[in-house]
Coordinates of C-alpha atoms (C1' of nucleotides) in Angstrom, one line a residue:
Chain A
M16 CA 122.0 2.1 72.8
S17 CA 125.5 3.2 72.0
D18 CA 125.2 1.9 68.4
A19 CA 122.6 4.0 66.5
P20 CA 122.3 3.9 62.7
A21 CA 122.9 7.0 60.7
G22 CA 119.2 8.0 61.2
G23 CA 119.6 7.4 64.9
P24 CA 117.7 10.0 66.9
D25 CA 116.5 11.6 63.7
R26 CA 115.2 14.8 65.1
Q27 CA 116.4 16.7 62.1
P28 CA 115.5 16.0 58.5
I29 CA 117.7 14.0 56.2
W30 CA 119.0 17.1 54.4
S31 CA 120.9 18.3 57.4
R32 CA 122.3 15.0 58.6
P33 CA 125.9 14.2 57.9
E34 CA 126.5 11.3 55.6
R35 CA 128.9 9.6 58.0
G36 CA 130.8 10.2 61.1
S37 CA 134.6 10.5 61.5
R38 CA 135.3 7.2 63.1
G39 CA 134.9 3.7 61.8
P40 CA 135.7 2.0 58.5
A41 CA 134.9 3.6 55.2
P42 CA 131.4 3.0 54.0
A43 CA 130.9 0.5 51.2
H44 CA 128.2 2.6 49.6
S45 CA 126.9 6.2 49.7
R46 CA 123.7 8.0 50.1
D47 CA 123.8 9.1 46.5
A48 CA 124.6 5.6 45.1
I49 CA 121.5 4.3 47.0
V50 CA 119.3 7.1 45.6
V51 CA 120.6 6.4 42.1
A52 CA 119.9 2.7 42.4
A53 CA 116.4 3.5 43.7
I54 CA 115.7 5.9 40.8
T55 CA 116.9 3.4 38.3
L56 CA 114.6 0.8 39.8
A57 CA 111.7 3.2 39.8
D58 CA 112.3 4.3 36.2
T59 CA 112.4 0.7 34.9
E60 CA 109.9 -1.2 37.2
G61 CA 107.8 1.5 38.8
L62 CA 107.7 3.0 42.3
A63 CA 106.1 -0.1 43.8
A64 CA 109.3 -2.1 43.0
V65 CA 111.4 0.3 45.1
S66 CA 111.5 -1.7 48.3
M67 CA 114.4 -1.6 50.7
R68 CA 115.2 -5.1 49.9
A69 CA 115.2 -4.5 46.1
V70 CA 117.3 -1.4 46.3
A71 CA 119.7 -3.2 48.6
A72 CA 119.9 -6.1 46.3
A73 CA 120.7 -3.8 43.4
L74 CA 123.6 -2.7 45.4
G75 CA 124.6 -6.2 46.3
T76 CA 123.8 -5.9 50.0
G77 CA 121.0 -6.5 52.5
A78 CA 118.0 -4.4 53.3
G79 CA 119.2 -3.6 56.9
S80 CA 122.5 -2.1 55.6
L81 CA 120.6 0.8 54.0
Y82 CA 119.7 2.1 57.4
R83 CA 123.3 3.1 57.9
Y84 CA 122.7 5.8 55.3
L85 CA 119.1 6.8 55.8
S86 CA 116.6 6.4 58.5
S87 CA 113.5 5.3 56.7
R88 CA 112.1 4.5 53.3
D89 CA 110.3 7.9 53.4
D90 CA 113.8 9.5 53.6
L91 CA 114.7 7.6 50.5
L92 CA 111.7 8.8 48.6
D93 CA 112.4 12.3 49.6
L94 CA 116.0 12.0 48.4
M95 CA 114.7 10.5 45.1
T96 CA 112.3 13.4 44.6
D97 CA 114.9 16.0 45.3
R98 CA 117.5 14.4 43.1
A99 CA 115.0 14.2 40.2
V100 CA 114.0 17.8 40.7
G101 CA 117.7 18.6 40.4
E102 CA 117.5 17.4 36.8
L103 CA 115.6 20.6 36.0
R104 CA 119.0 22.4 36.1
P105 CA 120.5 24.3 34.6
Y106 CA 117.8 26.9 34.6
P107 CA 117.3 29.0 31.5
Q108 CA 118.7 32.4 32.0
V109 CA 116.1 34.2 29.8
E110 CA 115.8 37.7 31.0
G111 CA 112.9 38.7 28.8
D112 CA 109.2 38.1 29.4
W113 CA 108.7 36.5 32.8
L114 CA 105.5 34.7 31.6
E115 CA 107.3 33.0 28.7
T116 CA 110.1 32.0 31.0
M117 CA 107.6 30.5 33.4
V118 CA 105.9 28.6 30.6
L119 CA 109.3 27.3 29.5
L120 CA 109.9 26.1 33.1
G121 CA 106.5 24.4 33.0
R122 CA 107.5 22.5 29.8
R123 CA 110.7 21.4 31.6
Q124 CA 108.6 20.1 34.4
L125 CA 106.4 18.2 32.0
A126 CA 109.4 16.6 30.4
L127 CA 110.7 15.6 33.9
F128 CA 107.4 13.9 34.7
G129 CA 107.7 12.1 31.5
A130 CA 111.2 10.9 32.3
H131 CA 110.3 9.9 35.8
P132 CA 106.6 9.0 36.0
W133 CA 107.0 7.9 39.6
L134 CA 107.5 11.5 40.5
L135 CA 103.7 12.0 40.1
E136 CA 103.2 9.8 43.1
L137 CA 105.7 11.7 45.2
I138 CA 105.5 15.4 44.6
H139 CA 102.3 15.7 46.6
R140 CA 103.8 14.5 49.8
P141 CA 104.0 17.0 52.6
S142 CA 107.6 16.1 53.3
G143 CA 110.3 15.9 50.7
I144 CA 111.2 19.6 50.2
G145 CA 115.0 19.4 49.8
P146 CA 117.7 21.7 48.6
Q147 CA 116.9 21.2 44.9
S148 CA 113.3 21.9 45.3
L149 CA 114.2 25.0 47.3
A150 CA 116.5 26.1 44.5
W151 CA 113.8 25.6 42.0
F152 CA 111.4 27.8 44.1
D153 CA 114.2 30.3 44.5
N154 CA 114.6 30.5 40.7
C155 CA 110.9 30.9 40.1
I156 CA 110.7 33.7 42.7
R157 CA 113.6 35.4 40.9
I158 CA 111.8 35.1 37.5
L159 CA 108.7 36.6 39.1
E160 CA 110.6 39.5 40.6
P161 CA 109.2 42.1 38.1
V162 CA 105.6 41.0 38.9
R163 CA 104.0 43.4 41.4
C164 CA 101.8 41.3 43.6
P165 CA 102.0 39.8 47.1
V166 CA 104.6 37.1 47.8
A167 CA 101.9 34.7 48.8
A168 CA 100.3 35.0 45.4
K169 CA 103.6 34.1 43.8
F170 CA 103.9 31.0 45.9
E171 CA 100.3 30.1 45.1
A172 CA 101.0 30.5 41.4
I173 CA 104.2 28.5 41.4
A174 CA 102.6 25.6 43.3
M175 CA 99.5 25.7 41.1
M176 CA 101.7 25.7 38.0
T177 CA 103.5 22.6 39.2
G178 CA 100.2 21.0 40.1
V179 CA 98.6 21.7 36.7
V180 CA 101.7 20.4 34.9
S181 CA 101.4 17.2 36.9
L182 CA 97.8 16.9 35.9
F183 CA 98.8 17.1 32.2
A184 CA 101.6 14.7 32.8
R185 CA 99.2 12.2 34.3
R186 CA 97.0 12.6 31.3
E187 CA 99.8 11.5 29.0
S188 CA 100.6 8.5 31.0
P189 CA 99.3 5.1 29.7
A190 CA 96.3 5.2 32.0
G191 CA 93.9 5.3 29.0
A192 CA 90.2 5.3 28.6
F193 CA 88.0 3.5 31.1
S194 CA 86.4 0.2 30.1
F195 CA 82.7 0.0 30.0
A196 CA 82.7 -3.8 30.5
G197 CA 79.6 -4.8 32.3
V198 CA 78.2 -1.4 32.9
D199 CA 74.6 -0.5 32.2
L200 CA 75.0 2.4 29.8
A201 CA 71.4 3.2 29.8
A202 CA 71.9 5.1 33.1
Y203 CA 74.2 7.6 31.5
P204 CA 72.3 9.0 28.5
H205 CA 74.3 12.2 28.0
L206 CA 77.6 10.2 28.1
V207 CA 76.5 7.8 25.4
A208 CA 75.1 10.7 23.4
A209 CA 78.4 12.5 23.6
F210 CA 80.3 9.4 22.6
S211 CA 78.1 8.6 19.7
Q212 CA 78.5 12.0 18.1
P213 CA 81.4 12.6 15.7
S214 CA 84.6 13.2 17.7
G215 CA 85.5 16.5 16.0
P216 CA 89.0 17.9 15.7
A217 CA 91.7 16.6 18.0
P218 CA 92.6 18.9 20.9
R219 CA 95.3 21.4 20.3
A220 CA 98.8 20.3 20.9
D221 CA 99.8 23.4 22.8
L222 CA 97.1 23.0 25.4
V223 CA 99.5 22.9 28.3
E224 CA 101.1 26.2 27.4
R225 CA 97.9 27.9 26.8
T226 CA 96.5 26.7 30.1
L227 CA 99.6 27.7 31.9
R228 CA 99.6 31.2 30.4
S229 CA 96.0 31.7 31.3
L230 CA 96.5 30.3 34.8
L231 CA 99.5 32.4 35.6
T232 CA 98.2 35.7 34.3
G233 CA 94.9 35.0 36.2
L234 CA 96.7 34.3 39.4
L235 CA 99.4 37.0 39.3
L236 CA 97.8 39.9 37.4
G237 CA 94.0 39.5 37.9
E238 CA 93.9 40.5 41.5
S239 CA 92.5 43.9 41.0
T240 CA 89.6 43.1 38.6
E241 CA 86.0 42.3 39.3
A242 CA 85.5 43.7 42.7
G243 CA 83.3 41.6 45.0
Chain B
M5 CA 88.9 -25.3 43.5
S6 CA 85.1 -25.7 43.8
D7 CA 85.2 -23.1 46.6
A8 CA 86.0 -19.7 45.2
P9 CA 85.4 -16.4 47.1
A10 CA 83.1 -13.8 45.7
G11 CA 86.0 -12.4 43.7
G12 CA 86.9 -15.8 42.4
P13 CA 88.0 -15.6 38.8
D14 CA 87.6 -11.8 38.8
R15 CA 87.7 -11.3 35.1
Q16 CA 85.1 -8.5 35.3
P17 CA 85.4 -5.4 37.6
I18 CA 83.7 -5.2 41.0
W19 CA 80.9 -3.1 39.7
S20 CA 79.3 -5.9 37.6
R21 CA 79.9 -8.8 40.0
P22 CA 76.9 -10.0 42.0
E23 CA 77.0 -9.4 45.7
R24 CA 76.2 -13.1 46.4
G25 CA 74.9 -16.2 44.9
S26 CA 71.7 -17.9 45.5
R27 CA 72.8 -20.8 47.5
G28 CA 74.4 -21.0 50.9
P29 CA 73.6 -19.2 54.2
A30 CA 72.8 -15.6 54.4
P31 CA 75.9 -13.4 54.6
A32 CA 76.6 -11.8 57.9
H33 CA 77.7 -8.5 56.3
S34 CA 77.3 -6.7 53.0
R35 CA 79.5 -5.0 50.5
D36 CA 78.1 -1.6 51.5
A37 CA 78.6 -2.2 55.2
I38 CA 82.2 -3.0 54.6
V39 CA 82.7 0.1 52.5
V40 CA 81.0 2.3 55.1
A41 CA 83.2 0.9 57.8
A42 CA 86.3 1.5 55.7
I43 CA 85.2 5.1 54.9
T44 CA 84.6 5.8 58.6
L45 CA 88.0 4.4 59.4
A46 CA 89.6 6.6 56.7
D47 CA 87.8 9.7 57.8
T48 CA 88.9 9.3 61.4
E49 CA 92.4 7.7 61.2
G50 CA 93.5 8.3 57.6
L51 CA 93.7 6.0 54.6
A52 CA 96.8 4.3 55.9
A53 CA 94.7 2.9 58.7
V54 CA 92.4 1.2 56.3
S55 CA 93.9 -2.3 56.3
M56 CA 91.8 -5.4 55.7
R57 CA 92.4 -6.4 59.3
A58 CA 91.3 -3.1 60.7
V59 CA 88.2 -2.9 58.5
A60 CA 87.3 -6.5 59.4
A61 CA 87.9 -5.8 63.1
A62 CA 85.5 -2.8 62.9
L63 CA 82.9 -5.2 61.7
G64 CA 83.7 -7.8 64.3
T65 CA 85.2 -10.4 62.0
G66 CA 88.5 -11.6 60.5
A67 CA 90.4 -10.2 57.6
G68 CA 89.9 -13.3 55.4
S69 CA 86.2 -13.0 55.7
L70 CA 86.1 -9.8 53.7
Y71 CA 87.2 -11.7 50.6
R72 CA 83.8 -13.2 50.5
Y73 CA 82.5 -9.8 49.4
L74 CA 85.4 -8.3 47.5
S75 CA 88.4 -9.7 45.7
S76 CA 91.1 -7.3 46.8
R77 CA 91.9 -4.2 48.8
D78 CA 92.1 -2.3 45.5
D79 CA 88.4 -3.2 45.0
L80 CA 87.6 -1.8 48.4
L81 CA 89.4 1.5 47.6
D82 CA 87.5 1.7 44.3
L83 CA 84.2 1.1 46.2
M84 CA 85.1 3.8 48.8
T85 CA 85.9 6.3 46.0
D86 CA 82.7 5.7 44.2
R87 CA 80.6 5.8 47.3
A88 CA 82.2 9.1 48.3
V89 CA 81.6 10.6 44.8
G90 CA 78.0 9.6 45.3
E91 CA 77.8 12.1 48.0
L92 CA 77.9 14.8 45.4
R93 CA 74.3 14.0 44.7
P94 CA 71.7 15.4 44.3
Y95 CA 73.1 17.5 41.5
P96 CA 71.9 21.1 41.3
Q97 CA 69.3 21.5 38.6
V98 CA 70.3 25.0 37.6
E99 CA 69.4 25.6 34.0
G100 CA 71.0 29.0 33.6
D101 CA 74.6 29.8 32.9
W102 CA 76.6 26.5 32.3
L103 CA 79.8 28.2 33.6
E104 CA 78.3 29.1 36.9
T105 CA 76.8 25.7 37.2
M106 CA 80.2 24.1 36.7
V107 CA 81.8 26.4 39.2
L108 CA 79.1 25.4 41.7
L109 CA 79.9 21.7 41.0
G110 CA 83.6 22.5 41.6
R111 CA 82.8 24.0 45.0
R112 CA 80.8 20.8 45.8
Q113 CA 83.9 18.8 44.9
L114 CA 86.0 21.0 47.1
A115 CA 83.7 20.4 50.0
L116 CA 83.8 16.6 49.3
F117 CA 87.6 16.6 49.4
G118 CA 87.4 18.5 52.7
A119 CA 85.0 15.9 54.2
H120 CA 87.1 13.0 52.9
P121 CA 90.7 14.0 52.6
W122 CA 91.7 10.5 51.8
L123 CA 90.0 11.0 48.4
L124 CA 93.0 13.0 47.4
E125 CA 95.1 9.9 47.4
L126 CA 92.6 7.8 45.5
I127 CA 91.1 9.9 42.6
H128 CA 94.2 9.7 40.5
R129 CA 94.2 5.9 40.3
P130 CA 93.6 4.6 36.8
S131 CA 91.0 2.1 38.1
G132 CA 88.1 3.1 40.3
I133 CA 85.6 4.6 37.8
G134 CA 82.4 3.3 39.1
P135 CA 78.7 4.1 38.5
Q136 CA 78.7 7.2 40.7
S137 CA 81.7 8.6 38.9
L138 CA 80.1 7.9 35.6
A139 CA 76.9 9.6 36.8
W140 CA 78.9 12.6 37.7
F141 CA 80.5 12.7 34.3
D142 CA 77.2 12.3 32.7
N143 CA 75.8 15.2 34.6
C144 CA 78.7 17.4 33.6
I145 CA 78.3 16.5 30.0
R146 CA 74.6 17.4 30.3
I147 CA 75.5 20.8 31.7
L148 CA 78.0 21.4 29.0
E149 CA 75.5 20.6 26.3
P150 CA 75.1 24.2 25.2
V151 CA 78.8 24.6 24.7
R152 CA 79.8 24.2 21.1
C153 CA 83.2 22.4 21.1
P154 CA 84.5 18.9 20.5
V155 CA 83.5 16.2 23.0
A156 CA 87.1 15.5 23.7
A157 CA 87.6 19.1 24.9
K158 CA 84.7 18.7 27.3
F159 CA 86.2 15.7 28.8
E160 CA 89.5 17.5 29.1
A161 CA 87.9 20.4 30.8
I162 CA 85.9 18.2 33.3
A163 CA 89.0 16.2 34.2
M164 CA 91.1 19.3 34.5
M165 CA 88.5 21.0 36.7
T166 CA 88.5 18.0 39.1
G167 CA 92.3 18.0 39.1
V168 CA 92.5 21.7 39.9
V169 CA 90.0 21.4 42.6
S170 CA 92.0 18.6 44.1
L171 CA 95.1 20.9 44.0
F172 CA 93.2 23.5 45.9
A173 CA 91.9 21.0 48.4
R174 CA 95.4 19.7 49.0
R175 CA 96.5 23.3 49.7
E176 CA 93.9 23.6 52.5
S177 CA 94.9 20.4 54.1
P178 CA 97.1 20.7 57.2
A179 CA 100.3 20.2 55.3
G180 CA 101.6 23.6 56.2
A181 CA 104.7 25.5 55.4
F182 CA 107.9 23.6 55.1
S183 CA 110.4 23.9 57.9
F184 CA 113.8 25.5 57.3
A185 CA 115.4 23.6 60.1
G186 CA 119.1 23.0 59.4
V187 CA 119.0 24.5 55.8
D188 CA 121.6 26.8 54.6
L189 CA 119.4 29.8 53.6
A190 CA 122.3 31.6 51.9
A191 CA 121.9 29.4 48.9
Y192 CA 118.4 30.8 48.2
P193 CA 118.8 34.5 48.1
H194 CA 115.5 35.3 46.3
L195 CA 113.6 33.1 48.7
V196 CA 114.8 34.9 51.8
A197 CA 114.3 38.2 50.1
A198 CA 110.7 37.3 49.3
F199 CA 110.1 36.2 52.8
S200 CA 111.6 39.2 54.4
Q201 CA 109.5 41.6 52.6
P202 CA 106.1 42.6 54.0
S203 CA 103.6 39.9 53.3
G204 CA 101.0 42.2 51.6
P205 CA 97.3 41.5 51.5
A206 CA 96.1 38.0 52.0
P207 CA 95.1 36.1 48.9
R208 CA 91.5 36.5 47.8
A209 CA 89.1 34.0 49.2
D210 CA 87.4 33.3 45.9
L211 CA 90.6 32.2 44.3
V212 CA 89.2 28.7 43.5
E213 CA 86.2 30.0 41.7
R214 CA 88.1 32.6 39.7
T215 CA 90.7 30.0 38.7
L216 CA 88.0 27.6 37.6
R217 CA 86.2 30.2 35.6
S218 CA 89.3 31.2 33.8
L219 CA 90.3 27.6 33.2
L220 CA 86.9 26.4 31.9
T221 CA 86.5 29.4 29.6
G222 CA 90.0 28.9 28.3
L223 CA 89.6 25.2 27.7
L224 CA 86.1 25.3 26.2
L225 CA 85.8 28.6 24.4
G226 CA 89.3 29.7 23.6
E227 CA 89.9 27.1 20.8
S228 CA 89.6 29.5 17.9
T229 CA 91.8 32.4 19.2
E230 CA 95.5 33.0 18.6
A231 CA 96.2 31.0 15.5
G232 CA 99.5 29.1 15.5
Chain C
dC14 C1' 62.4 -35.8 51.0
dA15 C1' 67.2 -36.8 49.9
dC16 C1' 71.4 -35.2 48.2
dA17 C1' 74.9 -32.7 45.8
dA18 C1' 76.4 -28.1 44.9
dA19 C1' 77.3 -23.7 46.4
dT20 C1' 78.2 -20.5 49.8
dC21 C1' 79.1 -19.1 54.5
dG22 C1' 82.4 -17.6 58.7
dC23 C1' 86.6 -18.5 60.5
dG24 C1' 91.4 -19.2 61.9
dA25 C1' 95.8 -20.6 60.4
dA26 C1' 99.3 -19.9 57.2
dC27 C1' 102.3 -17.9 53.3
dG28 C1' 105.3 -14.5 51.4
dG29 C1' 106.6 -9.8 51.3
dC30 C1' 107.2 -5.5 53.5
dG31 C1' 109.7 -1.8 56.7
dT32 C1' 112.4 -1.7 60.5
dT33 C1' 115.2 -3.2 64.7
dT34 C1' 118.7 -5.6 67.0
dG35 C1' 122.9 -7.9 68.1
dC36 C1' 127.2 -9.4 66.7
dG37 C1' 132.2 -9.5 65.1
dG38 C1' 135.4 -6.7 62.8
dT39 C1' 137.5 -2.0 61.6
dT40 C1' 138.8 2.6 62.0
dT41 C1' 139.7 6.8 64.5
dA42 C1' 140.3 10.1 68.5
dC43 C1' 142.4 10.8 72.8
Chain D
dG8 C1' 146.9 1.5 74.0
dT9 C1' 142.5 1.6 74.7
dA10 C1' 137.8 2.9 74.3
dA11 C1' 134.4 4.8 71.6
dA12 C1' 132.3 5.1 67.2
dC13 C1' 131.1 3.1 63.0
dC14 C1' 130.9 -0.6 59.5
dG15 C1' 128.4 -4.8 57.1
dC16 C1' 125.5 -8.4 57.9
dA17 C1' 121.9 -11.8 59.0
dA18 C1' 118.3 -12.9 61.8
dA19 C1' 114.1 -11.5 63.8
dC20 C1' 109.7 -8.8 64.8
dG21 C1' 105.3 -7.1 63.6
dC22 C1' 102.2 -5.8 60.1
dC23 C1' 100.4 -6.3 55.6
dG24 C1' 97.4 -8.5 51.6
dT25 C1' 96.0 -12.7 50.4
dT26 C1' 95.0 -17.9 50.2
dC27 C1' 93.5 -22.2 51.9
dG28 C1' 91.0 -25.8 54.3
dC29 C1' 87.7 -26.8 57.5
dG30 C1' 82.8 -27.7 59.4
dA31 C1' 78.4 -25.8 59.1
dT32 C1' 74.5 -24.0 56.5
dT33 C1' 71.3 -23.1 52.8
dT34 C1' 69.5 -24.0 48.2
dG35 C1' 68.3 -26.1 43.7
dT36 C1' 67.1 -30.5 41.6
dG37 C1' 65.3 -35.3 41.1

DNA sequence: CACAAATCGCGAACGGCGTTTGCGGTTTAC
DNA sequence: GTAAACCGCAAACGCCGTTCGCGATTTGTG
């Protein structure tokens, strides 16, 4: 009972837990090195390949040793998320139109999802709000300062923007069209009719930005219209 | 090798695989009974509690027996998803405004996510597009028939509507506000300033519908505006 | 009717996972 | 100097999805 791992009695979240105590030999690794190894693994082989054993092996050690630095795999995923969100920095210091600045931030998020597709599986977790995510929120609130609307609406809008960007990012991942192998198409007449008609022009390339603009103006400025 | 489970050489997806052959004793269970048990388990104890062993135990059998009816846990999750989507039926036969009909469908989806929160973790999977999901797509395409725009744009809009609804559904789940335990708030000045100011009026209740209306009109009708 | 083929339920087993535990050795605080 | 705290490590625990082999049962075919 006198020998508890770093997580030990982990009453408090990982963000406010010291990396190491003052006594004992110098650690062979570091929290950040573990997170970097995990992110590299996730980038190359997918999130499912990020097992404690695999991450430890990438660092040349055993799975159990990681628990000297974090208290659970969930902690590791939280750290991965926050570190990736940190890649959104530095934030553009545009002081002009807040809407265009937000759209720019949205494009940055989209690029981040492209660089780290595993983020799509992690951002929706209830935990995992670390310092970098807070800094990103803080920056968005700063940009939205000239907007006159309740704070709650701003938070809604920021969260919804992130969500919509993640939806677009998912669309661009290699998921691809479903296969109709062994499906009785006769049951879906409107679907086959739609597919059999000429496909028409390709969707516009700036769909994300247009959607974000419409979404943000609707959520932040449209509060007083259409009484009911 | 002459004794292969129902999944056997599962070249084709679960939707087009017969439930059982013609020979042999009558099965003690059924695919649907397994799926119902799994959904009940997910509704009450969450998706993480849906293990093959737990589902089998709920049916009074062993985990291995389930593989007579399906070939993997992923198959089970696909079946769960499709069966839940089937609860969206019967579809409203409104023949008036297509936009209002779509918004109504969106509200139905939101209610479905409320009834089965585990759906939020499953809809984004690349697999799992079963007959009920196809029927839902088919119905949406039917509703959007009067809209003059490329088919691809309609599919975009339907998928985006489902995605946005899922974002709102996630917001209403008991996730709740993040805790600032042990965080240095001084690093986020705009955040604390926003939180310290009076909260203002609560966000409008019909936020989902307004967002959906704006999104659908933007995606389906706004193609010709704003050249460049 | 006889018989082979196919399917059934079942329990044991395999490999992988996250996590815990106990140990010998190392560093620091008092 | 000594005791407490920390280190790396390897073994082990329990759960997971999945596979396999068994005896028993039903069906299609000659």
